[in-house]
């Protein structure tokens, strides 16, 4: 396939960039009064407004042609047909099958039976735990479920459990431990009773250092409680779970065609199902399914994940954006940026294509963010008067009217508008004069109050933060990532880089403990300083 930067669309998009270079977003709205209608899209109850992005309908049409030139349709067909699109691990990427109501096949086998069987076990287990039918080894009902997992085995269910807190059963505390730092485990279980606590060891490989350390800590904390009453496991490696001491009837399988960061919908979602109940969990699946059906059927120019992916590629590869800020204007979505960090940066933080070529352009952005309106009082200054182009995704659950909620939504719209519009030096000067400053003072201060504006943002509106809306939202980002990976030509479904980091830790740890071994000068110097600190 023609390398991305050698397609005919690539220089045409470069010409678009030059044509738009001198035009401010304010000019684009003046030039096209129907800009909002032309550049906003819907899927179900979700509305995505891309009109504050620095492009025109003509730019978008060219980006769609780029997607066609990269055979996006063929990629989607291969992914949905269960082909090994994860070519470096020889696996399919069929997370859509986890929330589907139709048959999917992986490696020539219908996957629906295993999906349905696992879902049935999630239904039974979560109901038993929530109803009190599941008893601890001393006969007490379970009052706390603690998930032990990290990365995709933690971030998704942890984020969703917080996001859907209003659907949680107050009688059951669902908590998460990920870090190998023993402080997290200690802090999490400090107020819990071992007799009434159930651990879910979530690990696709069941080899992850942090998770196994926490599983051992849990076993010690439980004392002589029967593991069969206080441990469940979610893994693709059931044998290792059993070797740890978790009986097979307590293990839920995770298919090898489910990537860790795409696994919220699988048995990895069990702690979430325990928190909100299987019916609300099924609503989450329904929201993702609704986005899947839109993604796999809508023409690219009206396809929400495709357009979002193309807008992101435009910002990164033509406008030079290095990062993407995700700012959910909802306290309970505060963990969404952390979840999306793994989804986007572990998927597309790559430089080599599946054709073993350098990609030839920038790939995944540095994704960051925090809940609004708090971020306004932390980092929004850099958006207004800094020197960087920083695209923002504002995510706004509208929610029921009420004074605080109206103020929250108003802040989201105001930030997006102010960052687009900016404030000219003349406007700043007029503001200062109106405030009673002398002409000399106003002229001195105006440059410090002026904001260039022209900062691009997308705004995603949803009626409320419901399980269905969250399913829409997460599936939207999953598909956006897959589309960008397809255009860049990288494998969005492996993570060989982090495997190297894990290997380095495995090399250093025993040498740290023994005090022997060859290190680079920096590591050697640091180890010597650590020993000195310990001895002081
Ligand atoms: O960060 C590397 C990684 O392999 C992720 O891809 C994965 O979600 C996480 O570690 C945990 O892996 P496991 O579920 O196998 O414990």
JSON list of C-alpha atoms in Angstrom, two decimals, residues 5-134:
[
{"chain": "A", "resi": 5, "resn": "UNK", "atom": "CA", "xyz": [2.93, 10.50, 3.34]},
{"chain": "A", "resi": 6, "resn": "UNK", "atom": "CA", "xyz": [3.28, 9.50, -0.33]},
{"chain": "A", "resi": 7, "resn": "UNK", "atom": "CA", "xyz": [-0.45, 9.39, -1.05]},
{"chain": "A", "resi": 8, "resn": "UNK", "atom": "CA", "xyz": [-1.71, 12.16, -3.36]},
{"chain": "A", "resi": 9, "resn": "UNK", "atom": "CA", "xyz": [-3.94, 13.43, -0.53]},
{"chain": "A", "resi": 10, "resn": "UNK", "atom": "CA", "xyz": [-0.93, 14.18, 1.71]},
{"chain": "A", "resi": 11, "resn": "UNK", "atom": "CA", "xyz": [0.46, 17.17, -0.26]},
{"chain": "A", "resi": 12, "resn": "UNK", "atom": "CA", "xyz": [-3.10, 18.32, -0.96]},
{"chain": "A", "resi": 13, "resn": "UNK", "atom": "CA", "xyz": [-3.70, 18.45, 2.79]},
{"chain": "A", "resi": 14, "resn": "UNK", "atom": "CA", "xyz": [-0.44, 20.34, 3.14]},
{"chain": "A", "resi": 15, "resn": "UNK", "atom": "CA", "xyz": [-1.79, 22.89, 0.66]},
{"chain": "A", "resi": 16, "resn": "UNK", "atom": "CA", "xyz": [-4.99, 23.07, 2.74]},
{"chain": "A", "resi": 17, "resn": "UNK", "atom": "CA", "xyz": [-2.87, 23.88, 5.77]},
{"chain": "A", "resi": 18, "resn": "UNK", "atom": "CA", "xyz": [-1.15, 26.73, 3.87]},
{"chain": "A", "resi": 19, "resn": "UNK", "atom": "CA", "xyz": [-4.49, 28.03, 2.63]},
{"chain": "A", "resi": 20, "resn": "UNK", "atom": "CA", "xyz": [-5.87, 28.07, 6.17]},
{"chain": "A", "resi": 21, "resn": "UNK", "atom": "CA", "xyz": [-2.69, 29.31, 7.84]},
{"chain": "A", "resi": 22, "resn": "UNK", "atom": "CA", "xyz": [-3.66, 32.95, 7.97]},
{"chain": "A", "resi": 23, "resn": "UNK", "atom": "CA", "xyz": [-7.33, 32.37, 8.79]},
{"chain": "A", "resi": 24, "resn": "UNK", "atom": "CA", "xyz": [-8.56, 32.58, 12.38]},
{"chain": "A", "resi": 25, "resn": "UNK", "atom": "CA", "xyz": [-11.41, 30.37, 13.60]},
{"chain": "A", "resi": 26, "resn": "UNK", "atom": "CA", "xyz": [-13.46, 33.57, 13.99]},
{"chain": "A", "resi": 27, "resn": "UNK", "atom": "CA", "xyz": [-13.05, 34.19, 10.25]},
{"chain": "A", "resi": 28, "resn": "UNK", "atom": "CA", "xyz": [-14.17, 30.65, 9.42]},
{"chain": "A", "resi": 29, "resn": "UNK", "atom": "CA", "xyz": [-17.41, 31.14, 11.33]},
{"chain": "A", "resi": 30, "resn": "UNK", "atom": "CA", "xyz": [-18.03, 34.47, 9.60]},
{"chain": "A", "resi": 31, "resn": "UNK", "atom": "CA", "xyz": [-17.36, 32.86, 6.22]},
{"chain": "A", "resi": 32, "resn": "UNK", "atom": "CA", "xyz": [-19.79, 29.98, 6.89]},
{"chain": "A", "resi": 33, "resn": "UNK", "atom": "CA", "xyz": [-22.79, 30.75, 9.15]},
{"chain": "A", "resi": 34, "resn": "UNK", "atom": "CA", "xyz": [-23.82, 27.08, 8.88]},
{"chain": "A", "resi": 35, "resn": "UNK", "atom": "CA", "xyz": [-20.44, 25.88, 10.14]},
{"chain": "A", "resi": 36, "resn": "UNK", "atom": "CA", "xyz": [-21.90, 24.28, 13.28]},
{"chain": "A", "resi": 37, "resn": "UNK", "atom": "CA", "xyz": [-24.46, 22.27, 11.31]},
{"chain": "A", "resi": 38, "resn": "UNK", "atom": "CA", "xyz": [-21.86, 21.29, 8.73]},
{"chain": "A", "resi": 39, "resn": "UNK", "atom": "CA", "xyz": [-19.25, 20.14, 11.26]},
{"chain": "A", "resi": 40, "resn": "UNK", "atom": "CA", "xyz": [-21.27, 18.49, 14.04]},
{"chain": "A", "resi": 41, "resn": "UNK", "atom": "CA", "xyz": [-22.36, 14.85, 14.04]},
{"chain": "A", "resi": 42, "resn": "UNK", "atom": "CA", "xyz": [-24.64, 12.63, 16.08]},
{"chain": "A", "resi": 43, "resn": "UNK", "atom": "CA", "xyz": [-24.75, 9.00, 17.13]},
{"chain": "A", "resi": 44, "resn": "UNK", "atom": "CA", "xyz": [-27.71, 8.11, 19.33]},
{"chain": "A", "resi": 45, "resn": "UNK", "atom": "CA", "xyz": [-27.88, 10.73, 22.09]},
{"chain": "A", "resi": 46, "resn": "UNK", "atom": "CA", "xyz": [-24.25, 11.78, 21.59]},
{"chain": "A", "resi": 47, "resn": "UNK", "atom": "CA", "xyz": [-23.53, 15.03, 19.71]},
{"chain": "A", "resi": 48, "resn": "UNK", "atom": "CA", "xyz": [-19.99, 15.86, 18.61]},
{"chain": "A", "resi": 49, "resn": "UNK", "atom": "CA", "xyz": [-19.26, 19.47, 17.64]},
{"chain": "A", "resi": 50, "resn": "UNK", "atom": "CA", "xyz": [-16.09, 19.70, 15.52]},
{"chain": "A", "resi": 51, "resn": "UNK", "atom": "CA", "xyz": [-16.84, 23.25, 14.28]},
{"chain": "A", "resi": 52, "resn": "UNK", "atom": "CA", "xyz": [-14.18, 24.78, 16.54]},
{"chain": "A", "resi": 53, "resn": "UNK", "atom": "CA", "xyz": [-11.51, 22.67, 14.87]},
{"chain": "A", "resi": 54, "resn": "UNK", "atom": "CA", "xyz": [-9.17, 24.54, 12.51]},
{"chain": "A", "resi": 55, "resn": "UNK", "atom": "CA", "xyz": [-10.40, 23.03, 9.25]},
{"chain": "A", "resi": 56, "resn": "UNK", "atom": "CA", "xyz": [-13.22, 23.38, 6.75]},
{"chain": "A", "resi": 57, "resn": "UNK", "atom": "CA", "xyz": [-15.64, 20.96, 5.15]},
{"chain": "A", "resi": 58, "resn": "UNK", "atom": "CA", "xyz": [-13.22, 20.90, 2.21]},
{"chain": "A", "resi": 59, "resn": "UNK", "atom": "CA", "xyz": [-10.38, 19.81, 4.52]},
{"chain": "A", "resi": 60, "resn": "UNK", "atom": "CA", "xyz": [-12.56, 17.09, 5.96]},
{"chain": "A", "resi": 61, "resn": "UNK", "atom": "CA", "xyz": [-13.48, 15.85, 2.49]},
{"chain": "A", "resi": 62, "resn": "UNK", "atom": "CA", "xyz": [-9.78, 15.53, 1.69]},
{"chain": "A", "resi": 63, "resn": "UNK", "atom": "CA", "xyz": [-9.14, 13.69, 4.97]},
{"chain": "A", "resi": 64, "resn": "UNK", "atom": "CA", "xyz": [-11.94, 11.25, 4.07]},
{"chain": "A", "resi": 65, "resn": "UNK", "atom": "CA", "xyz": [-10.22, 10.64, 0.74]},
{"chain": "A", "resi": 66, "resn": "UNK", "atom": "CA", "xyz": [-7.02, 9.93, 2.66]},
{"chain": "A", "resi": 67, "resn": "UNK", "atom": "CA", "xyz": [-8.89, 7.34, 4.72]},
{"chain": "A", "resi": 68, "resn": "UNK", "atom": "CA", "xyz": [-10.17, 5.76, 1.51]},
{"chain": "A", "resi": 69, "resn": "UNK", "atom": "CA", "xyz": [-6.67, 5.77, 0.05]},
{"chain": "A", "resi": 70, "resn": "UNK", "atom": "CA", "xyz": [-5.48, 3.89, 3.12]},
{"chain": "A", "resi": 71, "resn": "UNK", "atom": "CA", "xyz": [-8.24, 1.30, 2.60]},
{"chain": "A", "resi": 72, "resn": "UNK", "atom": "CA", "xyz": [-9.95, 2.02, 5.92]},
{"chain": "A", "resi": 73, "resn": "UNK", "atom": "CA", "xyz": [-12.98, 0.06, 4.70]},
{"chain": "A", "resi": 74, "resn": "UNK", "atom": "CA", "xyz": [-10.79, -2.99, 4.10]},
{"chain": "A", "resi": 75, "resn": "UNK", "atom": "CA", "xyz": [-9.28, -2.64, 7.56]},
{"chain": "A", "resi": 76, "resn": "UNK", "atom": "CA", "xyz": [-12.71, -2.45, 9.21]},
{"chain": "A", "resi": 77, "resn": "UNK", "atom": "CA", "xyz": [-13.86, -5.48, 7.25]},
{"chain": "A", "resi": 78, "resn": "UNK", "atom": "CA", "xyz": [-10.76, -7.45, 8.32]},
{"chain": "A", "resi": 79, "resn": "UNK", "atom": "CA", "xyz": [-11.13, -6.40, 11.96]},
{"chain": "A", "resi": 80, "resn": "UNK", "atom": "CA", "xyz": [-14.83, -7.29, 12.10]},
{"chain": "A", "resi": 81, "resn": "UNK", "atom": "CA", "xyz": [-14.27, -10.61, 10.36]},
{"chain": "A", "resi": 82, "resn": "UNK", "atom": "CA", "xyz": [-11.86, -11.70, 13.06]},
{"chain": "A", "resi": 83, "resn": "UNK", "atom": "CA", "xyz": [-8.71, -11.62, 10.98]},
{"chain": "A", "resi": 84, "resn": "UNK", "atom": "CA", "xyz": [-5.42, -11.35, 12.89]},
{"chain": "A", "resi": 85, "resn": "UNK", "atom": "CA", "xyz": [-5.19, -7.57, 12.50]},
{"chain": "A", "resi": 86, "resn": "UNK", "atom": "CA", "xyz": [-2.87, -7.71, 15.51]},
{"chain": "A", "resi": 87, "resn": "UNK", "atom": "CA", "xyz": [-0.28, -9.10, 13.14]},
{"chain": "A", "resi": 88, "resn": "UNK", "atom": "CA", "xyz": [2.73, -9.08, 15.48]},
{"chain": "A", "resi": 89, "resn": "UNK", "atom": "CA", "xyz": [0.94, -11.31, 17.99]},
{"chain": "A", "resi": 90, "resn": "UNK", "atom": "CA", "xyz": [-1.15, -13.19, 15.42]},
{"chain": "A", "resi": 91, "resn": "UNK", "atom": "CA", "xyz": [-4.42, -12.28, 17.07]},
{"chain": "A", "resi": 92, "resn": "UNK", "atom": "CA", "xyz": [-7.77, -10.80, 16.14]},
{"chain": "A", "resi": 93, "resn": "UNK", "atom": "CA", "xyz": [-9.03, -7.61, 17.82]},
{"chain": "A", "resi": 94, "resn": "UNK", "atom": "CA", "xyz": [-12.67, -8.48, 18.34]},
{"chain": "A", "resi": 95, "resn": "UNK", "atom": "CA", "xyz": [-13.71, -6.44, 21.39]},
{"chain": "A", "resi": 96, "resn": "UNK", "atom": "CA", "xyz": [-16.84, -5.51, 19.40]},
{"chain": "A", "resi": 97, "resn": "UNK", "atom": "CA", "xyz": [-17.96, -9.15, 19.76]},
{"chain": "A", "resi": 98, "resn": "UNK", "atom": "CA", "xyz": [-18.15, -8.67, 23.54]},
{"chain": "A", "resi": 99, "resn": "UNK", "atom": "CA", "xyz": [-21.12, -6.31, 23.22]},
{"chain": "A", "resi": 100, "resn": "UNK", "atom": "CA", "xyz": [-22.62, -7.57, 19.95]},
{"chain": "A", "resi": 101, "resn": "UNK", "atom": "CA", "xyz": [-25.94, -9.26, 19.32]},
{"chain": "A", "resi": 102, "resn": "UNK", "atom": "CA", "xyz": [-24.72, -11.02, 16.20]},
{"chain": "A", "resi": 103, "resn": "UNK", "atom": "CA", "xyz": [-22.17, -13.76, 15.53]},
{"chain": "A", "resi": 104, "resn": "UNK", "atom": "CA", "xyz": [-18.49, -12.89, 15.13]},
{"chain": "A", "resi": 105, "resn": "UNK", "atom": "CA", "xyz": [-15.73, -15.34, 14.29]},
{"chain": "A", "resi": 106, "resn": "UNK", "atom": "CA", "xyz": [-12.07, -15.41, 15.30]},
{"chain": "A", "resi": 107, "resn": "UNK", "atom": "CA", "xyz": [-9.61, -17.90, 13.83]},
{"chain": "A", "resi": 108, "resn": "UNK", "atom": "CA", "xyz": [-12.50, -19.50, 11.96]},
{"chain": "A", "resi": 109, "resn": "UNK", "atom": "CA", "xyz": [-14.49, -20.14, 15.13]},
{"chain": "A", "resi": 110, "resn": "UNK", "atom": "CA", "xyz": [-17.80, -18.56, 16.22]},
{"chain": "A", "resi": 111, "resn": "UNK", "atom": "CA", "xyz": [-16.91, -16.63, 19.40]},
{"chain": "A", "resi": 112, "resn": "UNK", "atom": "CA", "xyz": [-20.48, -15.95, 20.55]},
{"chain": "A", "resi": 113, "resn": "UNK", "atom": "CA", "xyz": [-20.81, -19.11, 22.68]},
{"chain": "A", "resi": 114, "resn": "UNK", "atom": "CA", "xyz": [-17.78, -18.18, 24.83]},
{"chain": "A", "resi": 115, "resn": "UNK", "atom": "CA", "xyz": [-18.90, -14.56, 25.04]},
{"chain": "A", "resi": 116, "resn": "UNK", "atom": "CA", "xyz": [-22.38, -15.60, 26.14]},
{"chain": "A", "resi": 117, "resn": "UNK", "atom": "CA", "xyz": [-21.05, -18.17, 28.61]},
{"chain": "A", "resi": 118, "resn": "UNK", "atom": "CA", "xyz": [-18.75, -15.64, 30.27]},
{"chain": "A", "resi": 119, "resn": "UNK", "atom": "CA", "xyz": [-21.51, -13.04, 30.38]},
{"chain": "A", "resi": 120, "resn": "UNK", "atom": "CA", "xyz": [-23.82, -15.59, 32.04]},
{"chain": "A", "resi": 121, "resn": "UNK", "atom": "CA", "xyz": [-21.18, -16.29, 34.70]},
{"chain": "A", "resi": 122, "resn": "UNK", "atom": "CA", "xyz": [-20.78, -12.53, 35.28]},
{"chain": "A", "resi": 123, "resn": "UNK", "atom": "CA", "xyz": [-24.54, -12.28, 35.73]},
{"chain": "A", "resi": 124, "resn": "UNK", "atom": "CA", "xyz": [-24.64, -15.17, 38.22]},
{"chain": "A", "resi": 125, "resn": "UNK", "atom": "CA", "xyz": [-21.57, -14.12, 40.20]},
{"chain": "A", "resi": 126, "resn": "UNK", "atom": "CA", "xyz": [-22.43, -10.41, 40.46]},
{"chain": "A", "resi": 127, "resn": "UNK", "atom": "CA", "xyz": [-26.00, -11.27, 41.51]},
{"chain": "A", "resi": 128, "resn": "UNK", "atom": "CA", "xyz": [-24.80, -13.72, 44.16]},
{"chain": "A", "resi": 129, "resn": "UNK", "atom": "CA", "xyz": [-22.31, -11.22, 45.58]},
{"chain": "A", "resi": 130, "resn": "UNK", "atom": "CA", "xyz": [-24.81, -8.33, 45.57]},
{"chain": "A", "resi": 131, "resn": "UNK", "atom": "CA", "xyz": [-27.63, -10.39, 47.07]},
{"chain": "A", "resi": 132, "resn": "UNK", "atom": "CA", "xyz": [-25.56, -11.90, 49.87]},
{"chain": "A", "resi": 133, "resn": "UNK", "atom": "CA", "xyz": [-25.93, -15.43, 48.51]},
{"chain": "A", "resi": 134, "resn": "UNK", "atom": "CA", "xyz": [-22.14, -15.57, 48.13]}
]
